[in-house]
Each structure stands twice: as structure tokens, then as C-alpha cells.
Amino acid sequence: MLSPSCSCRLGLTSADPCRRRRREGGGCGPAPPSAGSPSPASVGPSSSDDEMEEAAAETLLRGGDEEGSMRARFEREIRRVQAEVCAALEAVEEVAGAGAGGRFREDSWTRPGGGGGGISRVMQGGAVFEKAAVSVSVVYGVMPPDAYRAARPDAAAAAAGGGGGGGVGEKAGPVPFFAAGVSSVIHPRNPFAPTLHFNYRYFETEAPKDAPGAPRQWWFGGGTDLTPSYIIEEDINHFHSVQKQACDKFDPTFYPRFKKWCDDYFYIKHRGERRGVGGIFFDDLNDYDQETLLNFATDSVIPAYIPIIERRKDTPFTEEHKAWQQLRRGRYVEFNLVYDRGTTFGLKTGGRIESILVSLPLTARWEYDHVIFEMP
């Protein structure tokens, strides 16, 4: 039995060598081997002065960051993930005969003055994927205290100085920061194929300007979650099984903790319902060594999602099915614009608007006083 995903049912990574072809419509090709909160891939402070480039730089890091630093290793990891996910989606489109519409366009941008930059890859008009975005960014900047609190909800509690992640008090001045991440949202055409969202990020803050001598603080965050329009138990079980396996490799407590965190985070308060069927979500994670956290969960995206797409992309559907998908996408838009911490952080820090809003679906729908009914 297929049923609409109403609120009562929803409790439940190195540089890509093909980047120079993307703007001319070339595909990703094989992914290169690995070299080693808000999602920074979408929210890095930016402005209308950002410079667009024809090809991505070999690195988005500043010259002073060492090759073996966590900043450099994390950049290599997120660019590897970006390349591999794009290649996997393009492979699905190639089998479907999508042609140029099933390939990613790449936009590379940099911030003036050595403030970092990003690489946005977006597919629109594919045969299988109506819209898909996989973005990375490496950003340096200074954020006001209220933006810090948006990025780090436990900042006030940590203001007294405790905890590995540390905090900035309510009266602290502007906070220098480094943020790097990969973020993706994938919206398929078929109403029976679910939307996928994932992001993984690394965040560092220096001492606030009015607190010299304070130590550098760091944390990881991220997650992967699934948002179907129709509940199909086989797909949900597969998705959660892959997430659990990824978590269990590192710590058997991760999955139950991060699953609950995901359920609590992706909640649309004004609707009284969850956005999707969950997954894993974590933030402010710094109680493990950096090397362990660097490799956590980034390789679970493709095996969790592509088998579901292969099963559902050709499922027959009607106009009524499509209309329901559009209504559910409306809920997706509501959550992202009202509650998502990445979007809030990006808007407060003057983020690059195309990157902030790239997660939104190509189309969505709102109806007045819509009544949910069971589909046969």
C-alpha cells in the first residue's frame, strides 16, 4: 500500500579534473581518488562583489593553511564527495538517455581579499532528476555574535568556557571563523522517488576580538535525510539500514543519537509535522579525534540513495500523484526558509543567495485548506 507522507506517518569528496568542461555542458566522468550547522557550502558570507570563474581553483584555501592541516584534508574530502555524487547521478541520467539535461553545470566563485570561495554544481531538467545541486565551499570571515549563535545553538551555554567546542558569550565581539562543507539536495521527477538531502561540514572559530588568547574552537556537523512524497517501507528501511551501518563502524551509540536528533531537527512547528522520514543529523561534534570525524558517514550517500532511485524512477504516476508531490515540496520550502539553520546563518551573514536557495525544488505548490486522503 502506498500512502501520502502525511504528518501521522512521518515519525519515523580532491578536485575534479572535469571541472573545466562543466560550463560547456560536459559531464562529471569518473570521480578522482581521494587525496588524503549551517552548511558552509550554501551559506558562506558573500556579497554582490563575489567573482565568478570559468574553472575551479585547485584549492580554495588561503596560502597560510598547511597541506596536512584539518582544513586542507577536509577540503580534499568534500571535493571528492562532490565529484563522486555528481558522477553517480549523471550515470543514472545517462542510462535514462537524458542528454545534456542530465549533466551538471558548474559555477565557481571566489570572495575578494582571500575570503575563500565555492564550487556549485547544479542539474536542472534531467530525465530522472528535476533538480539536483551538489555544492562545496571554503569560507573565511568574521561573523557577528548573533550569527555565531545561529551557527552554534549551544554557544550561550558554553559561554562560561566549558566544552571542547567552546563558546562566545552574549557580549562577545565579532568572531573570526573558517567554514568548509559539502551540501546537496536532490529532487527527482517521479513522485514515488524521494528527495535526498545531505551536508557535512567543518567549522573553526578563532578567539573573539575582545577575548585575546582564547583557544581555537572546532566542530563537525552534518547528516543525511530522506523526504518522500509517498511512504514505501522498503525504501525507508534500506535508507536507514545504510545510515546505521555507517554509524556503527565508528560508534554504536551514533545511530540512535543521531536519528533522534534528525527527527527533532526536521520538524515543521507551524504544521505540527516532520519534514520527511528522518535519517541522521549531528552538530557541534568534537568529542572524538578529528581524524575519526573526518571520515564519518560521507561514503553512505550513494549506497543509501541510488538503489531507491533505480527502483522508483520509472514507476507510473498520474497528475494526482504529481500534485501531491508538489504539495509536499511546499512543506520542504517552508522548513528551509523558516527553520533551517544554514539558511538563517547565510542570510544573516550576507551569504551568496544563489547558493543559499539552491536547495529549493524547481517547482512546488500550496493549496488552501488541502485535505489529505489515502491513495489506493
Short mmCIF file of C-alpha atoms in Angstrom, two decimals:
data_model
loop_
_atom_site.label_atom_id
_atom_site.label_comp_id
_atom_site.label_asym_id
_atom_site.label_seq_id
_atom_site.Cartn_x
_atom_site.Cartn_y
_atom_site.Cartn_z
CA MET A 1 0.00 0.00 0.00
CA LEU A 2 1.31 3.41 -0.94
CA SER A 3 0.12 6.34 1.12
CA PRO A 4 0.82 10.05 1.12
CA SER A 5 3.52 11.02 3.57
CA CYS A 6 1.25 12.93 5.95
CA SER A 7 2.28 14.07 9.40
CA CYS A 8 0.84 10.97 11.07
CA ARG A 9 3.29 8.78 9.13
CA LEU A 10 6.42 10.87 9.45
CA GLY A 11 7.72 9.89 12.83
CA LEU A 12 9.75 7.56 11.51
CA THR A 13 34.77 14.15 -1.70
CA SER A 14 40.25 16.22 -4.34
CA ALA A 15 39.46 18.49 -7.22
CA ASP A 16 37.50 17.11 -10.16
CA PRO A 17 39.55 17.06 -13.39
CA CYS A 18 36.44 17.61 -15.50
CA ARG A 19 35.54 20.93 -13.92
CA ARG A 20 36.69 22.96 -16.94
CA ARG A 21 34.14 21.18 -19.13
CA ARG A 22 31.15 21.77 -16.92
CA ARG A 23 30.14 25.22 -18.06
CA GLU A 24 30.07 23.93 -21.64
CA GLY A 25 27.76 21.09 -20.63
CA GLY A 26 30.32 18.32 -20.13
CA GLY A 27 29.63 15.57 -17.62
CA CYS A 28 31.45 14.64 -14.47
CA GLY A 29 33.11 11.49 -15.71
CA PRO A 30 34.86 9.21 -13.22
CA ALA A 31 35.40 10.59 -9.77
CA PRO A 32 39.04 11.14 -8.80
CA PRO A 33 40.58 9.19 -5.93
CA SER A 34 40.75 10.75 -2.52
CA ALA A 35 43.94 12.62 -1.67
CA GLY A 36 44.09 12.01 1.63
CA SER A 37 25.45 23.63 11.11
CA PRO A 38 24.70 25.70 8.74
CA SER A 39 26.11 24.16 5.63
CA PRO A 40 29.06 26.30 4.59
CA ALA A 41 28.54 25.05 1.05
CA SER A 42 25.48 27.23 0.92
CA VAL A 43 25.92 29.93 3.49
CA GLY A 44 29.42 31.35 3.33
CA PRO A 45 29.40 35.09 3.76
CA SER A 46 29.49 36.67 0.39
CA SER A 47 28.34 39.73 -1.48
CA SER A 48 27.49 41.05 -4.89
CA ASP A 49 31.24 41.53 -5.33
CA ASP A 50 31.87 37.78 -5.50
CA GLU A 51 33.83 36.89 -8.61
CA MET A 52 32.63 34.14 -10.94
CA GLU A 53 35.34 31.97 -12.51
CA GLU A 54 35.42 29.71 -15.54
CA ALA A 55 37.23 26.92 -13.71
CA ALA A 56 37.61 25.98 -10.06
CA ALA A 57 40.95 26.58 -8.40
CA GLU A 58 42.99 23.59 -7.28
CA THR A 59 42.35 24.71 -3.71
CA LEU A 60 40.08 27.27 -2.12
CA LEU A 61 42.29 27.57 0.96
CA ARG A 62 44.43 30.53 1.86
CA GLY A 63 48.13 30.20 1.35
CA GLY A 64 48.86 30.05 5.06
CA ASP A 65 46.93 26.82 5.65
CA GLU A 66 49.27 23.84 5.71
CA GLU A 67 48.79 20.86 3.38
CA GLY A 68 48.42 18.44 6.27
CA SER A 69 46.05 20.57 8.33
CA MET A 70 42.48 19.53 9.05
CA ARG A 71 41.34 22.40 6.85
CA ALA A 72 43.25 21.03 3.86
CA ARG A 73 42.25 17.41 4.48
CA PHE A 74 38.59 18.33 4.84
CA GLU A 75 38.63 20.34 1.62
CA ARG A 76 40.01 17.32 -0.25
CA GLU A 77 37.32 15.12 1.29
CA ILE A 78 34.38 17.33 0.37
CA ARG A 79 35.60 17.80 -3.19
CA ARG A 80 35.93 14.02 -3.51
CA VAL A 81 32.36 13.58 -2.26
CA GLN A 82 31.09 16.23 -4.66
CA ALA A 83 32.76 14.55 -7.63
CA GLU A 84 31.55 11.06 -6.74
CA VAL A 85 27.93 12.05 -6.09
CA CYS A 86 27.74 14.07 -9.31
CA ALA A 87 29.21 11.17 -11.27
CA ALA A 88 26.67 8.74 -9.76
CA LEU A 89 23.71 10.98 -10.63
CA GLU A 90 24.96 11.59 -14.16
CA ALA A 91 25.37 7.84 -14.64
CA VAL A 92 21.67 7.38 -13.81
CA GLU A 93 20.75 10.14 -16.27
CA GLU A 94 22.94 8.65 -18.98
CA VAL A 95 21.13 5.32 -18.77
CA ALA A 96 17.83 7.22 -18.99
CA GLY A 97 19.01 8.96 -22.16
CA ALA A 98 18.75 12.46 -20.72
CA GLY A 99 21.45 14.02 -22.88
CA ALA A 100 22.71 17.48 -21.91
CA GLY A 101 19.82 17.99 -19.49
CA GLY A 102 21.20 15.22 -17.30
CA ARG A 103 24.58 16.83 -16.75
CA PHE A 104 25.80 19.21 -14.10
CA ARG A 105 26.65 22.81 -14.75
CA GLU A 106 29.45 24.15 -12.60
CA ASP A 107 29.81 27.66 -11.21
CA SER A 108 32.98 28.53 -9.33
CA TRP A 109 33.15 31.69 -7.27
CA THR A 110 35.66 33.38 -5.02
CA ARG A 111 35.37 36.07 -2.39
CA PRO A 112 37.64 39.10 -2.74
CA GLY A 113 40.50 39.53 -0.33
CA GLY A 114 41.26 35.86 0.22
CA GLY A 115 37.92 35.09 1.78
CA GLY A 116 37.65 31.66 0.17
CA GLY A 117 35.07 30.57 -2.36
CA GLY A 118 32.96 27.71 -3.59
CA ILE A 119 32.01 25.37 -6.40
CA SER A 120 28.32 24.90 -7.16
CA ARG A 121 27.19 22.09 -9.44
CA VAL A 122 23.55 22.14 -10.47
CA MET A 123 21.50 19.89 -12.74
CA GLN A 124 18.12 21.11 -13.98
CA GLY A 125 15.86 19.37 -16.46
CA GLY A 126 17.17 15.83 -16.28
CA ALA A 127 15.09 12.81 -17.23
CA VAL A 128 15.29 11.40 -13.69
CA PHE A 129 16.25 14.39 -11.56
CA GLU A 130 14.21 17.55 -11.93
CA LYS A 131 16.80 19.49 -9.94
CA ALA A 132 19.94 18.42 -8.14
CA ALA A 133 22.64 20.53 -6.53
CA VAL A 134 25.95 19.44 -5.01
CA SER A 135 27.98 22.36 -3.68
CA VAL A 136 31.21 22.83 -1.77
CA SER A 137 32.63 25.93 -0.17
CA VAL A 138 35.60 27.03 1.87
CA VAL A 139 34.96 30.35 3.57
CA TYR A 140 36.92 32.67 5.83
CA GLY A 141 35.20 35.55 7.53
CA VAL A 142 34.14 37.39 10.64
CA MET A 143 30.62 36.94 11.96
CA PRO A 144 28.66 38.96 14.48
CA PRO A 145 27.64 37.25 17.73
CA ASP A 146 24.04 36.68 16.61
CA ALA A 147 25.25 34.83 13.51
CA TYR A 148 27.54 32.75 15.72
CA ARG A 149 24.58 31.79 17.87
CA ALA A 150 22.66 30.79 14.72
CA ALA A 151 25.57 28.60 13.71
CA ARG A 152 26.09 27.20 17.20
CA PRO A 153 22.93 26.92 19.33
CA ASP A 154 24.82 25.86 22.45
CA ALA A 155 27.05 28.93 22.32
CA ALA A 156 25.27 30.65 25.17
CA ALA A 157 25.53 27.57 27.37
CA ALA A 158 29.22 27.27 26.54
CA ALA A 159 29.92 30.95 27.19
CA ALA A 160 31.36 30.14 30.58
CA GLY A 161 34.24 28.46 28.78
CA GLY A 162 33.46 24.77 29.16
CA GLY A 163 33.42 22.09 26.49
CA GLY A 164 35.69 21.25 23.61
CA GLY A 165 33.67 23.35 21.20
CA GLY A 166 33.83 26.35 23.46
CA GLY A 167 31.57 29.31 23.17
CA VAL A 168 31.28 33.01 22.69
CA GLY A 169 29.37 34.90 25.34
CA GLU A 170 26.41 37.12 24.69
CA LYS A 171 28.64 40.21 24.95
CA ALA A 172 31.44 38.93 22.74
CA GLY A 173 32.53 40.89 19.71
CA PRO A 174 32.83 39.74 16.09
CA VAL A 175 34.19 36.20 15.77
CA PRO A 176 36.71 35.20 13.06
CA PHE A 177 35.77 31.84 11.57
CA PHE A 178 36.63 29.20 8.98
CA ALA A 179 33.89 27.02 7.49
CA ALA A 180 34.06 24.29 4.88
CA GLY A 181 31.39 21.88 3.72
CA VAL A 182 29.63 19.91 1.07
CA SER A 183 25.86 20.21 0.73
CA SER A 184 23.37 18.60 -1.61
CA VAL A 185 19.66 18.39 -2.28
CA ILE A 186 18.30 16.07 -4.98
CA HIS A 187 14.70 16.41 -6.22
CA PRO A 188 13.61 13.59 -8.59
CA ARG A 189 10.82 13.93 -11.15
CA ASN A 190 8.90 10.81 -10.20
CA PRO A 191 6.57 11.36 -7.20
CA PHE A 192 7.46 7.89 -5.89
CA ALA A 193 11.18 8.71 -5.80
CA PRO A 194 12.15 10.58 -2.62
CA THR A 195 14.13 13.77 -2.21
CA LEU A 196 17.55 13.40 -0.59
CA HIS A 197 19.43 15.99 1.41
CA PHE A 198 22.90 15.69 2.89
CA ASN A 199 25.58 18.00 4.16
CA TYR A 200 28.84 17.56 6.00
CA ARG A 201 30.79 20.48 7.39
CA TYR A 202 33.75 21.53 9.47
CA PHE A 203 33.75 24.77 11.45
CA GLU A 204 36.51 26.62 13.31
CA THR A 205 36.35 29.85 15.26
CA GLU A 206 39.27 31.90 16.44
CA ALA A 207 39.17 33.85 19.67
CA PRO A 208 36.64 36.68 19.57
CA LYS A 209 38.25 40.04 19.02
CA ASP A 210 37.55 41.12 22.59
CA ALA A 211 38.93 37.92 24.13
CA PRO A 212 42.62 37.63 23.12
CA GLY A 213 44.37 34.42 23.95
CA ALA A 214 41.31 32.17 23.88
CA PRO A 215 41.90 28.82 22.15
CA ARG A 216 40.67 27.98 18.67
CA GLN A 217 37.38 26.06 18.74
CA TRP A 218 36.29 23.47 16.19
CA TRP A 219 33.41 21.11 15.49
CA PHE A 220 31.91 18.90 12.81
CA GLY A 221 28.28 18.72 11.77
CA GLY A 222 26.13 17.18 9.11
CA GLY A 223 23.71 14.46 8.24
CA THR A 224 21.71 12.72 5.56
CA ASP A 225 17.91 12.61 5.44
CA LEU A 226 15.16 11.37 3.14
CA THR A 227 11.92 13.15 2.21
CA PRO A 228 9.46 11.00 0.25
CA SER A 229 6.09 12.12 -1.04
CA TYR A 230 4.80 8.56 -0.65
CA ILE A 231 5.76 6.18 2.14
CA ILE A 232 7.32 2.99 0.76
CA GLU A 233 8.57 0.88 3.63
CA GLU A 234 11.17 -0.98 1.56
CA ASP A 235 12.89 2.27 0.64
CA ILE A 236 12.77 3.71 4.15
CA ASN A 237 14.18 0.53 5.67
CA HIS A 238 17.00 0.42 3.13
CA PHE A 239 17.92 4.06 3.71
CA HIS A 240 18.01 3.75 7.49
CA SER A 241 19.90 0.47 7.32
CA VAL A 242 22.72 2.09 5.35
CA GLN A 243 22.88 5.02 7.77
CA LYS A 244 23.04 2.65 10.74
CA GLN A 245 25.83 0.63 9.16
CA ALA A 246 27.82 3.82 8.54
CA CYS A 247 27.33 4.91 12.15
CA ASP A 248 28.12 1.53 13.68
CA LYS A 249 31.57 1.50 12.06
CA PHE A 250 32.56 4.32 14.39
CA ASP A 251 30.36 4.15 17.47
CA PRO A 252 27.22 2.04 18.11
CA THR A 253 25.69 4.97 20.00
CA PHE A 254 25.82 7.23 16.94
CA TYR A 255 22.78 5.93 15.08
CA PRO A 256 20.16 6.11 17.87
CA ARG A 257 21.50 9.50 18.97
CA PHE A 258 21.72 11.00 15.50
CA LYS A 259 18.42 9.50 14.31
CA LYS A 260 16.55 11.16 17.18
CA TRP A 261 18.44 14.39 16.55
CA CYS A 262 17.35 14.25 12.91
CA ASP A 263 13.70 13.61 13.82
CA ASP A 264 13.74 16.53 16.25
CA TYR A 265 15.55 18.92 13.91
CA PHE A 266 13.47 18.41 10.76
CA TYR A 267 10.22 19.37 12.41
CA ILE A 268 7.88 21.97 10.88
CA LYS A 269 6.47 23.54 14.03
CA HIS A 270 3.74 25.60 12.43
CA ARG A 271 2.45 22.47 10.63
CA GLY A 272 2.91 20.06 13.50
CA GLU A 273 4.67 17.54 11.27
CA ARG A 274 8.12 16.35 10.34
CA ARG A 275 9.89 17.02 7.08
CA GLY A 276 10.45 13.53 5.77
CA VAL A 277 11.25 10.18 7.34
CA GLY A 278 14.47 11.17 9.03
CA GLY A 279 17.96 9.82 8.76
CA ILE A 280 20.89 11.05 10.81
CA PHE A 281 21.79 14.55 11.93
CA PHE A 282 24.55 15.80 14.21
CA ASP A 283 26.16 19.09 15.07
CA ASP A 284 28.75 20.55 17.42
CA LEU A 285 30.53 17.20 17.34
CA ASN A 286 34.01 17.49 18.81
CA ASP A 287 34.27 14.80 21.49
CA TYR A 288 36.18 12.43 19.17
CA ASP A 289 39.51 12.91 17.46
CA GLN A 290 39.39 14.91 14.23
CA GLU A 291 40.60 12.05 12.04
CA THR A 292 37.71 9.81 13.10
CA LEU A 293 35.16 12.53 12.46
CA LEU A 294 36.71 13.47 9.11
CA ASN A 295 35.78 10.12 7.63
CA PHE A 296 32.41 9.70 9.30
CA ALA A 297 29.36 8.97 7.13
CA THR A 298 30.44 10.71 3.92
CA ASP A 299 30.52 7.46 1.96
CA SER A 300 26.96 6.38 2.86
CA VAL A 301 25.16 8.74 0.47
CA ILE A 302 25.38 6.82 -2.82
CA PRO A 303 24.59 3.31 -1.47
CA ALA A 304 21.68 4.70 0.56
CA TYR A 305 20.04 6.59 -2.30
CA ILE A 306 20.88 5.28 -5.77
CA PRO A 307 19.23 1.84 -5.26
CA ILE A 308 16.00 3.62 -4.28
CA ILE A 309 16.15 5.80 -7.38
CA GLU A 310 16.73 2.77 -9.59
CA ARG A 311 13.62 1.13 -8.14
CA ARG A 312 11.30 4.16 -8.38
CA LYS A 313 12.38 6.35 -11.28
CA ASP A 314 10.17 4.56 -13.81
CA THR A 315 7.13 3.93 -11.60
CA PRO A 316 3.95 5.01 -13.46
CA PHE A 317 2.20 8.02 -11.92
CA THR A 318 -0.81 10.26 -12.53
CA GLU A 319 -1.41 14.00 -12.38
CA GLU A 320 -2.85 13.49 -8.90
CA HIS A 321 0.39 11.85 -7.76
CA LYS A 322 2.37 14.77 -9.17
CA ALA A 323 0.11 17.32 -7.46
CA TRP A 324 0.69 15.62 -4.11
CA GLN A 325 4.44 15.70 -4.69
CA GLN A 326 4.20 19.45 -5.31
CA LEU A 327 2.31 19.97 -2.05
CA ARG A 328 4.94 18.03 -0.12
CA ARG A 329 7.63 20.13 -1.77
CA GLY A 330 5.81 23.16 -0.42
CA ARG A 331 6.46 21.80 3.06
CA TYR A 332 10.11 21.38 2.11
CA VAL A 333 10.29 25.05 1.12
CA GLU A 334 8.61 26.14 4.35
CA PHE A 335 11.10 24.31 6.52
CA ASN A 336 14.13 25.56 4.63
CA LEU A 337 13.09 29.20 4.67
CA VAL A 338 11.71 29.32 8.22
CA TYR A 339 13.74 26.88 10.34
CA ASP A 340 16.89 25.69 8.59
CA ARG A 341 19.97 26.90 10.47
CA GLY A 342 22.10 27.02 7.34
CA THR A 343 19.68 29.29 5.53
CA THR A 344 19.32 31.54 8.58
CA PHE A 345 23.07 31.77 9.03
CA GLY A 346 23.62 32.54 5.36
CA LEU A 347 21.08 35.32 5.27
CA LYS A 348 22.43 36.89 8.45
CA THR A 349 26.00 36.88 7.16
CA GLY A 350 25.24 38.14 3.65
CA GLY A 351 25.72 34.76 2.01
CA ARG A 352 25.71 34.13 -1.73
CA ILE A 353 21.98 33.98 -2.42
CA GLU A 354 22.15 31.52 -5.33
CA SER A 355 23.98 29.07 -3.08
CA ILE A 356 21.62 29.60 -0.15
CA LEU A 357 18.46 28.96 -2.19
CA VAL A 358 19.81 26.24 -4.48
CA SER A 359 18.27 23.62 -2.17
CA LEU A 360 14.74 24.65 -3.10
CA PRO A 361 12.83 22.49 -5.61
CA LEU A 362 12.28 23.69 -9.15
CA THR A 363 8.52 23.61 -8.58
CA ALA A 364 6.23 23.49 -5.52
CA ARG A 365 2.57 24.04 -4.71
CA TRP A 366 0.33 25.43 -1.98
CA GLU A 367 -3.41 24.87 -1.76
CA TYR A 368 -5.79 26.46 0.70
CA ASP A 369 -7.15 24.03 3.31
CA HIS A 370 -5.95 20.93 1.47
CA VAL A 371 -7.45 17.67 2.77
CA ILE A 372 -5.17 14.62 2.94
CA PHE A 373 -6.66 11.37 1.68
CA GLU A 374 -5.41 7.81 1.32
CA MET A 375 -4.30 6.72 -2.14
CA PRO A 376 -5.29 3.25 -3.41
#
